[in-house]
Amino acid sequence: MTASSPGEVKQSTLSAYYEDLQAYSVAPLWTVYEDALVSEPQSKAVPYLWSWKELRPQALRAAQLIGTDEAERRVLMLLNPGLKGRVATTNSLFSGLQIVMPGETARAHRHTPAAFRFIIDSDGGYTTVDGERIPMHPGDLVLTPNWTWHDHGNDTGNPMIWLDGLDIPLVQQLEAVFFEPFPEDVQPVTEPADSTLFKYGAGALKPAWETPTSTHSPLMYYPWKQTWAALQRLAPVAEGSPYDGVVLEYTNPTTGGPAFPTMACHIQLLRPGESTKAHRHTASAIYHVVEGQGCSVVNGERLGWEAKDVFCVPGWTFHEHVNGSATEPAVLFSFTDAPVLQALSLLREQPHPQGSQA
């Protein structure tokens, strides 16, 4: 019988020790140290694109199969293939396509995850947020912040479809999800029409007699006509970002900061034929193509997009954008988890050493 070497004896003793430690719900850090403290992050989420042409028929089919009386929200979740088992589009962000058919309402409720709606297809319709009825037209951004009552209704003759964005994966990880249904299916309208828009939608002007205490934007509605006008004014005269073109942020008008403490929303215009430089940041992002066609190169993978498609960029992943038209602009809406990383001093950005990816 061959005698065990000193190394084998030690390994056997350590293995027995590690097994014994399990009885105390402890484990040795030194066995996983290199996995826990990596040189740089590598997201489990992967770059991915969801095609509007493929998903719109599926949303309409969902409307045929299940009513809003059966589903709390009739949403097709955009789930990242690299995050199986999680309700997540990136590690900390969620997105989905919600559809409300003519004559339907999505009943009122509130929850701690913050949410917004970026309208894709609509002839009208509305969302009511804490008693204010807000119109929903293509390109509009409607906020439903943390713990605000909200319901949706379609009083038009055609389907309404919008992009949902929520911080639910982050709030789930923090074990801070709360949900409450409203006593009735629809909340009463108690505020004048466009009340937050009149108060806070005048740019640098705001009511001097009010001191908002919430951490989210008090402006619930960012109309597309104002957003598009701002992009058109800037595009001919502004150099813009080398990484994002002419990019604007939807801000909290009382602080100048992001619309939510957990999510920042942006709109960007790529001029005809414009190609951006590549960079990466610790914030993850989800993009919706408002108009135009082109591609984004994400971690070396080409994602070809056209109007109304959605794609995601995981954190710390190189990405760049290309407008595929030589005559027409391309417009992208996006949201990120940058405010959380900024608050924790974890937001980093790095340009690609070659300027662009192969």
GROMACS .gro file of C-alpha atoms in nm:
model
  358
    1MET     CA    1   0.000   0.000   0.000
    2THR     CA    2   0.145   0.334  -0.105
    3ALA     CA    3   0.178   0.588   0.173
    4SER     CA    4   0.005   0.924   0.122
    5SER     CA    5   0.227   1.222   0.057
    6PRO     CA    6   0.229   1.515   0.304
    7GLY     CA    7   0.042   1.724   0.046
    8GLU     CA    8  -0.229   1.462   0.008
    9VAL     CA    9  -0.267   1.431   0.384
   10LYS     CA   10  -0.304   1.809   0.419
   11GLN     CA   11  -0.561   1.828   0.139
   12SER     CA   12  -0.761   1.548   0.297
   13THR     CA   13  -0.750   1.723   0.634
   14LEU     CA   14  -0.857   2.055   0.479
   15SER     CA   15  -1.144   1.889   0.291
   16ALA     CA   16  -1.270   1.737   0.614
   17TYR     CA   17  -1.236   2.075   0.786
   18TYR     CA   18  -1.431   2.254   0.513
   19GLU     CA   19  -1.706   1.993   0.538
   20ASP     CA   20  -1.720   2.038   0.916
   21LEU     CA   21  -1.758   2.415   0.873
   22GLN     CA   22  -2.087   2.368   0.690
   23ALA     CA   23  -2.253   2.272   1.017
   24TYR     CA   24  -2.186   2.628   1.140
   25SER     CA   25  -2.305   2.799   0.817
   26VAL     CA   26  -1.959   2.936   0.747
   27ALA     CA   27  -1.707   2.878   0.469
   28PRO     CA   28  -1.344   2.969   0.399
   29LEU     CA   29  -1.311   3.288   0.193
   30TRP     CA   30  -0.969   3.190   0.063
   31THR     CA   31  -1.120   2.914  -0.153
   32VAL     CA   32  -1.334   3.162  -0.351
   33TYR     CA   33  -1.126   3.479  -0.314
   34GLU     CA   34  -1.033   3.504  -0.682
   35ASP     CA   35  -1.395   3.453  -0.787
   36ALA     CA   36  -1.526   3.719  -0.547
   37LEU     CA   37  -1.268   3.990  -0.615
   38VAL     CA   38  -1.220   3.993  -0.991
   39SER     CA   39  -0.998   4.235  -1.181
   40GLU     CA   40  -1.304   4.376  -1.363
   41PRO     CA   41  -1.676   4.291  -1.382
   42GLN     CA   42  -1.816   4.048  -1.635
   43SER     CA   43  -2.194   4.054  -1.660
   44LYS     CA   44  -2.393   3.734  -1.687
   45ALA     CA   45  -2.634   3.927  -1.909
   46VAL     CA   46  -2.562   3.910  -2.280
   47PRO     CA   47  -2.622   4.161  -2.563
   48TYR     CA   48  -2.957   4.086  -2.722
   49LEU     CA   49  -3.208   4.242  -2.965
   50TRP     CA   50  -3.586   4.198  -2.965
   51SER     CA   51  -3.748   4.256  -3.305
   52TRP     CA   52  -4.065   4.465  -3.316
   53LYS     CA   53  -4.181   4.287  -3.631
   54GLU     CA   54  -4.164   3.956  -3.447
   55LEU     CA   55  -4.307   4.069  -3.114
   56ARG     CA   56  -4.597   4.293  -3.220
   57PRO     CA   57  -4.797   3.993  -3.355
   58GLN     CA   58  -4.726   3.811  -3.028
   59ALA     CA   59  -4.857   4.106  -2.826
   60LEU     CA   60  -5.176   4.109  -3.035
   61ARG     CA   61  -5.210   3.734  -2.985
   62ALA     CA   62  -5.176   3.782  -2.609
   63ALA     CA   63  -5.463   4.031  -2.628
   64GLN     CA   64  -5.678   3.765  -2.795
   65LEU     CA   65  -5.595   3.498  -2.538
   66ILE     CA   66  -5.609   3.684  -2.207
   67GLY     CA   67  -5.797   3.992  -2.090
   68THR     CA   68  -5.692   4.267  -1.853
   69ASP     CA   69  -5.944   4.125  -1.606
   70GLU     CA   70  -5.733   3.807  -1.595
   71ALA     CA   71  -5.383   3.961  -1.603
   72GLU     CA   72  -5.271   4.228  -1.358
   73ARG     CA   73  -5.063   4.364  -1.646
   74ARG     CA   74  -5.060   4.210  -1.995
   75VAL     CA   75  -4.688   4.238  -2.060
   76LEU     CA   76  -4.448   4.039  -2.275
   77MET     CA   77  -4.130   4.035  -2.066
   78LEU     CA   78  -3.803   4.096  -2.250
   79LEU     CA   79  -3.589   3.840  -2.068
   80ASN     CA   80  -3.214   3.824  -2.111
   81PRO     CA   81  -3.099   3.478  -2.228
   82GLY     CA   82  -2.798   3.499  -1.995
   83LEU     CA   83  -3.012   3.559  -1.683
   84LYS     CA   84  -3.232   3.250  -1.694
   85GLY     CA   85  -3.471   3.221  -1.404
   86ARG     CA   86  -3.477   3.595  -1.338
   87VAL     CA   87  -3.733   3.861  -1.431
   88ALA     CA   88  -3.460   4.080  -1.578
   89THR     CA   89  -3.347   4.234  -1.906
   90THR     CA   90  -3.011   4.335  -1.759
   91ASN     CA   91  -2.879   4.257  -1.414
   92SER     CA   92  -3.073   4.541  -1.248
   93LEU     CA   93  -3.326   4.658  -1.511
   94PHE     CA   94  -3.644   4.512  -1.656
   95SER     CA   95  -3.829   4.594  -1.976
   96GLY     CA   96  -4.140   4.461  -2.146
   97LEU     CA   97  -4.405   4.536  -2.407
   98GLN     CA   98  -4.749   4.611  -2.263
   99ILE     CA   99  -5.068   4.610  -2.471
  100VAL     CA  100  -5.411   4.753  -2.388
  101MET     CA  101  -5.689   4.701  -2.640
  102PRO     CA  102  -5.975   4.942  -2.725
  103GLY     CA  103  -6.217   4.984  -2.436
  104GLU     CA  104  -5.989   4.807  -2.187
  105THR     CA  105  -5.842   4.934  -1.861
  106ALA     CA  106  -5.547   4.794  -1.667
  107ARG     CA  107  -5.657   4.817  -1.304
  108ALA     CA  108  -5.501   5.053  -1.054
  109HIS     CA  109  -5.224   4.949  -0.818
  110ARG     CA  110  -4.896   5.071  -0.674
  111HIS     CA  111  -4.560   4.913  -0.596
  112THR     CA  112  -4.214   5.006  -0.472
  113PRO     CA  113  -4.034   4.933  -0.801
  114ALA     CA  114  -4.027   5.254  -1.006
  115ALA     CA  115  -4.161   5.240  -1.361
  116PHE     CA  116  -4.205   5.441  -1.677
  117ARG     CA  117  -4.388   5.399  -2.008
  118PHE     CA  118  -4.240   5.500  -2.343
  119ILE     CA  119  -4.525   5.497  -2.591
  120ILE     CA  120  -4.476   5.305  -2.917
  121ASP     CA  121  -4.820   5.261  -3.081
  122SER     CA  122  -5.116   5.471  -2.973
  123ASP     CA  123  -5.395   5.691  -3.104
  124GLY     CA  124  -5.444   5.830  -2.755
  125GLY     CA  125  -5.535   5.655  -2.433
  126TYR     CA  126  -5.409   5.752  -2.091
  127THR     CA  127  -5.236   5.662  -1.767
  128THR     CA  128  -5.366   5.805  -1.440
  129VAL     CA  129  -5.091   5.869  -1.184
  130ASP     CA  130  -5.195   5.972  -0.831
  131GLY     CA  131  -5.515   6.127  -0.963
  132GLU     CA  132  -5.368   6.298  -1.272
  133ARG     CA  133  -5.485   6.165  -1.609
  134ILE     CA  134  -5.192   6.175  -1.853
  135PRO     CA  135  -5.228   6.130  -2.231
  136MET     CA  136  -5.020   5.865  -2.408
  137HIS     CA  137  -4.907   5.941  -2.763
  138PRO     CA  138  -4.615   5.785  -2.957
  139GLY     CA  139  -4.280   5.907  -2.822
  140ASP     CA  140  -4.424   6.035  -2.493
  141LEU     CA  141  -4.252   5.935  -2.169
  142VAL     CA  142  -4.486   5.881  -1.872
  143LEU     CA  143  -4.349   5.820  -1.521
  144THR     CA  144  -4.510   5.607  -1.252
  145PRO     CA  145  -4.264   5.650  -0.966
  146ASN     CA  146  -4.216   5.434  -0.659
  147TRP     CA  147  -4.543   5.386  -0.463
  148THR     CA  148  -4.765   5.602  -0.688
  149TRP     CA  149  -5.112   5.479  -0.780
  150HIS     CA  150  -5.145   5.416  -1.153
  151ASP     CA  151  -5.387   5.260  -1.399
  152HIS     CA  152  -5.406   5.261  -1.778
  153GLY     CA  153  -5.697   5.297  -2.018
  154ASN     CA  154  -5.755   5.282  -2.392
  155ASP     CA  155  -6.049   5.497  -2.504
  156THR     CA  156  -5.947   5.483  -2.873
  157GLY     CA  157  -6.034   5.245  -3.154
  158ASN     CA  158  -5.689   5.087  -3.192
  159PRO     CA  159  -5.448   4.889  -2.971
  160MET     CA  160  -5.201   5.073  -2.747
  161ILE     CA  161  -4.853   4.928  -2.702
  162TRP     CA  162  -4.573   5.079  -2.499
  163LEU     CA  163  -4.232   4.994  -2.357
  164ASP     CA  164  -4.230   4.934  -1.983
  165GLY     CA  165  -3.912   5.006  -1.789
  166LEU     CA  166  -3.872   4.912  -1.423
  167ASP     CA  167  -3.599   4.870  -1.163
  168ILE     CA  168  -3.767   4.553  -1.032
  169PRO     CA  169  -3.455   4.327  -1.055
  170LEU     CA  170  -3.267   4.571  -0.829
  171VAL     CA  171  -3.555   4.608  -0.583
  172GLN     CA  172  -3.595   4.230  -0.572
  173GLN     CA  173  -3.226   4.187  -0.492
  174LEU     CA  174  -3.268   4.440  -0.209
  175GLU     CA  175  -3.575   4.246  -0.087
  176ALA     CA  176  -3.778   4.567  -0.085
  177VAL     CA  177  -4.072   4.484  -0.313
  178PHE     CA  178  -4.412   4.595  -0.183
  179PHE     CA  179  -4.737   4.583  -0.384
  180GLU     CA  180  -5.089   4.707  -0.312
  181PRO     CA  181  -5.403   4.702  -0.529
  182PHE     CA  182  -5.628   5.009  -0.536
  183PRO     CA  183  -5.970   4.954  -0.372
  184GLU     CA  184  -6.139   5.007  -0.713
  185ASP     CA  185  -6.032   4.901  -1.063
  186VAL     CA  186  -5.987   5.265  -1.167
  187GLN     CA  187  -5.875   5.551  -0.944
  188PRO     CA  188  -6.064   5.881  -0.952
  189VAL     CA  189  -5.919   6.173  -1.147
  190THR     CA  190  -5.861   6.440  -0.883
  191GLU     CA  191  -5.601   6.667  -1.046
  192PRO     CA  192  -5.645   6.914  -1.335
  193ALA     CA  193  -5.529   6.796  -1.677
  194ASP     CA  194  -5.155   6.847  -1.739
  195SER     CA  195  -5.106   6.977  -1.385
  196THR     CA  196  -4.747   6.852  -1.343
  197LEU     CA  197  -4.664   6.956  -1.700
  198PHE     CA  198  -4.784   7.312  -1.634
  199LYS     CA  199  -4.593   7.327  -1.305
  200TYR     CA  200  -4.265   7.163  -1.400
  201GLY     CA  201  -4.251   7.137  -1.779
  202ALA     CA  202  -4.131   7.490  -1.851
  203GLY     CA  203  -3.760   7.411  -1.855
  204ALA     CA  204  -3.567   7.642  -1.623
  205LEU     CA  205  -3.886   7.780  -1.466
  206LYS     CA  206  -4.056   7.609  -1.173
  207PRO     CA  207  -4.306   7.706  -0.899
  208ALA     CA  208  -4.124   7.903  -0.631
  209TRP     CA  209  -4.389   7.828  -0.368
  210GLU     CA  210  -4.336   7.450  -0.376
  211THR     CA  211  -4.052   7.246  -0.230
  212PRO     CA  212  -4.083   6.888  -0.357
  213THR     CA  213  -3.955   6.633  -0.108
  214SER     CA  214  -3.966   6.322  -0.328
  215THR     CA  215  -3.648   6.179  -0.478
  216HIS     CA  216  -3.813   6.121  -0.815
  217SER     CA  217  -3.913   6.379  -1.072
  218PRO     CA  218  -4.240   6.560  -0.992
  219LEU     CA  219  -4.298   6.589  -1.368
  220MET     CA  220  -4.496   6.280  -1.471
  221TYR     CA  221  -4.512   6.353  -1.844
  222TYR     CA  222  -4.246   6.437  -2.105
  223PRO     CA  223  -4.432   6.495  -2.436
  224TRP     CA  224  -4.263   6.380  -2.756
  225LYS     CA  225  -4.331   6.708  -2.935
  226GLN     CA  226  -4.108   6.890  -2.683
  227THR     CA  227  -3.841   6.619  -2.690
  228TRP     CA  228  -3.827   6.610  -3.071
  229ALA     CA  229  -3.815   6.990  -3.092
  230ALA     CA  230  -3.515   6.995  -2.855
  231LEU     CA  231  -3.329   6.735  -3.063
  232GLN     CA  232  -3.398   6.923  -3.386
  233ARG     CA  233  -3.272   7.249  -3.237
  234LEU     CA  234  -2.947   7.094  -3.118
  235ALA     CA  235  -2.858   6.855  -3.400
  236PRO     CA  236  -2.745   7.121  -3.652
  237VAL     CA  237  -2.535   7.318  -3.402
  238ALA     CA  238  -2.411   7.079  -3.132
  239GLU     CA  239  -2.108   6.854  -3.166
  240GLY     CA  240  -2.264   6.607  -2.926
  241SER     CA  241  -2.104   6.312  -2.750
  242PRO     CA  242  -1.842   6.108  -2.940
  243TYR     CA  243  -2.008   5.797  -2.794
  244ASP     CA  244  -2.378   5.881  -2.819
  245GLY     CA  245  -2.428   6.161  -3.070
  246VAL     CA  246  -2.671   6.437  -2.971
  247VAL     CA  247  -2.794   6.291  -2.642
  248LEU     CA  248  -3.031   6.450  -2.390
  249GLU     CA  249  -3.140   6.334  -2.045
  250TYR     CA  250  -3.494   6.347  -1.910
  251THR     CA  251  -3.423   6.524  -1.583
  252ASN     CA  252  -3.591   6.596  -1.253
  253PRO     CA  253  -3.675   6.968  -1.298
  254THR     CA  254  -3.631   7.043  -0.927
  255THR     CA  255  -3.279   6.899  -0.900
  256GLY     CA  256  -3.142   6.871  -1.253
  257GLY     CA  257  -3.064   6.507  -1.174
  258PRO     CA  258  -3.212   6.185  -1.314
  259ALA     CA  259  -3.586   6.125  -1.338
  260PHE     CA  260  -3.561   5.844  -1.080
  261PRO     CA  261  -3.305   5.776  -0.806
  262THR     CA  262  -3.255   5.431  -0.962
  263MET     CA  263  -3.296   5.494  -1.338
  264ALA     CA  264  -3.181   5.760  -1.584
  265CYS     CA  265  -3.365   5.807  -1.915
  266HIS     CA  266  -3.207   5.949  -2.232
  267ILE     CA  267  -3.298   6.032  -2.589
  268GLN     CA  268  -3.028   6.051  -2.857
  269LEU     CA  269  -3.011   6.145  -3.223
  270LEU     CA  270  -2.758   6.001  -3.464
  271ARG     CA  271  -2.723   6.225  -3.765
  272PRO     CA  272  -2.735   6.072  -4.116
  273GLY     CA  273  -2.437   5.841  -4.162
  274GLU     CA  274  -2.305   5.909  -3.811
  275SER     CA  275  -2.093   5.645  -3.635
  276THR     CA  276  -1.999   5.684  -3.271
  277LYS     CA  277  -1.685   5.576  -3.092
  278ALA     CA  278  -1.693   5.272  -2.865
  279HIS     CA  279  -1.687   5.290  -2.487
  280ARG     CA  280  -1.808   5.095  -2.189
  281HIS     CA  281  -1.941   5.182  -1.844
  282THR     CA  282  -2.046   4.993  -1.536
  283ALA     CA  283  -2.407   5.100  -1.595
  284SER     CA  284  -2.621   4.866  -1.803
  285ALA     CA  285  -2.862   5.007  -2.063
  286ILE     CA  286  -3.176   4.915  -2.254
  287TYR     CA  287  -3.242   5.088  -2.588
  288HIS     CA  288  -3.559   5.139  -2.790
  289VAL     CA  289  -3.536   5.253  -3.152
  290VAL     CA  290  -3.779   5.541  -3.190
  291GLU     CA  291  -3.708   5.586  -3.559
  292GLY     CA  292  -3.444   5.506  -3.819
  293GLN     CA  293  -3.233   5.203  -3.893
  294GLY     CA  294  -2.874   5.106  -3.827
  295CYS     CA  295  -2.675   4.888  -3.592
  296SER     CA  296  -2.496   4.880  -3.261
  297VAL     CA  297  -2.183   4.677  -3.201
  298VAL     CA  298  -2.198   4.536  -2.848
  299ASN     CA  299  -1.905   4.331  -2.719
  300GLY     CA  300  -1.803   4.267  -3.079
  301GLU     CA  301  -2.151   4.150  -3.181
  302ARG     CA  302  -2.343   4.342  -3.446
  303LEU     CA  303  -2.706   4.409  -3.352
  304GLY     CA  304  -2.887   4.539  -3.660
  305TRP     CA  305  -3.191   4.744  -3.562
  306GLU     CA  306  -3.484   4.928  -3.717
  307ALA     CA  307  -3.774   5.134  -3.587
  308LYS     CA  308  -3.938   5.006  -3.266
  309ASP     CA  309  -3.682   4.732  -3.194
  310VAL     CA  310  -3.537   4.696  -2.843
  311PHE     CA  311  -3.186   4.587  -2.748
  312CYS     CA  312  -2.978   4.572  -2.432
  313VAL     CA  313  -2.618   4.652  -2.341
  314PRO     CA  314  -2.491   4.476  -2.025
  315GLY     CA  315  -2.269   4.664  -1.785
  316TRP     CA  316  -1.896   4.706  -1.862
  317THR     CA  317  -1.950   4.604  -2.224
  318PHE     CA  318  -1.800   4.798  -2.514
  319HIS     CA  319  -2.064   4.939  -2.747
  320GLU     CA  320  -2.097   5.184  -3.035
  321HIS     CA  321  -2.378   5.296  -3.265
  322VAL     CA  322  -2.410   5.345  -3.642
  323ASN     CA  323  -2.687   5.525  -3.828
  324GLY     CA  324  -2.739   5.314  -4.140
  325SER     CA  325  -2.903   5.592  -4.341
  326ALA     CA  326  -2.710   5.858  -4.530
  327THR     CA  327  -3.014   6.086  -4.548
  328GLU     CA  328  -3.231   6.034  -4.237
  329PRO     CA  329  -3.156   6.063  -3.863
  330ALA     CA  330  -3.190   5.773  -3.622
  331VAL     CA  331  -3.334   5.829  -3.274
  332LEU     CA  332  -3.280   5.600  -2.975
  333PHE     CA  333  -3.449   5.614  -2.635
  334SER     CA  334  -3.259   5.445  -2.352
  335PHE     CA  335  -3.258   5.395  -1.978
  336THR     CA  336  -2.978   5.291  -1.745
  337ASP     CA  337  -2.905   5.211  -1.381
  338ALA     CA  338  -2.635   5.481  -1.367
  339PRO     CA  339  -2.792   5.678  -1.076
  340VAL     CA  340  -2.749   5.380  -0.842
  341LEU     CA  341  -2.386   5.328  -0.940
  342GLN     CA  342  -2.319   5.702  -0.915
  343ALA     CA  343  -2.464   5.715  -0.564
  344LEU     CA  344  -2.242   5.425  -0.458
  345SER     CA  345  -1.928   5.567  -0.625
  346LEU     CA  346  -1.924   5.266  -0.860
  347LEU     CA  347  -1.987   5.441  -1.192
  348ARG     CA  348  -1.687   5.402  -1.424
  349GLU     CA  349  -1.645   5.469  -1.795
  350GLN     CA  350  -1.369   5.370  -2.034
  351PRO     CA  351  -1.314   5.447  -2.405
  352HIS     CA  352  -1.218   5.165  -2.638
  353PRO     CA  353  -0.839   5.173  -2.688
  354GLN     CA  354  -0.879   5.153  -3.069
  355GLY     CA  355  -1.175   5.389  -3.082
  356SER     CA  356  -1.406   5.124  -3.226
  357GLN     CA  357  -1.450   4.748  -3.225
  358ALA     CA  358  -1.367   4.515  -3.510
   0.00000   0.00000   0.00000
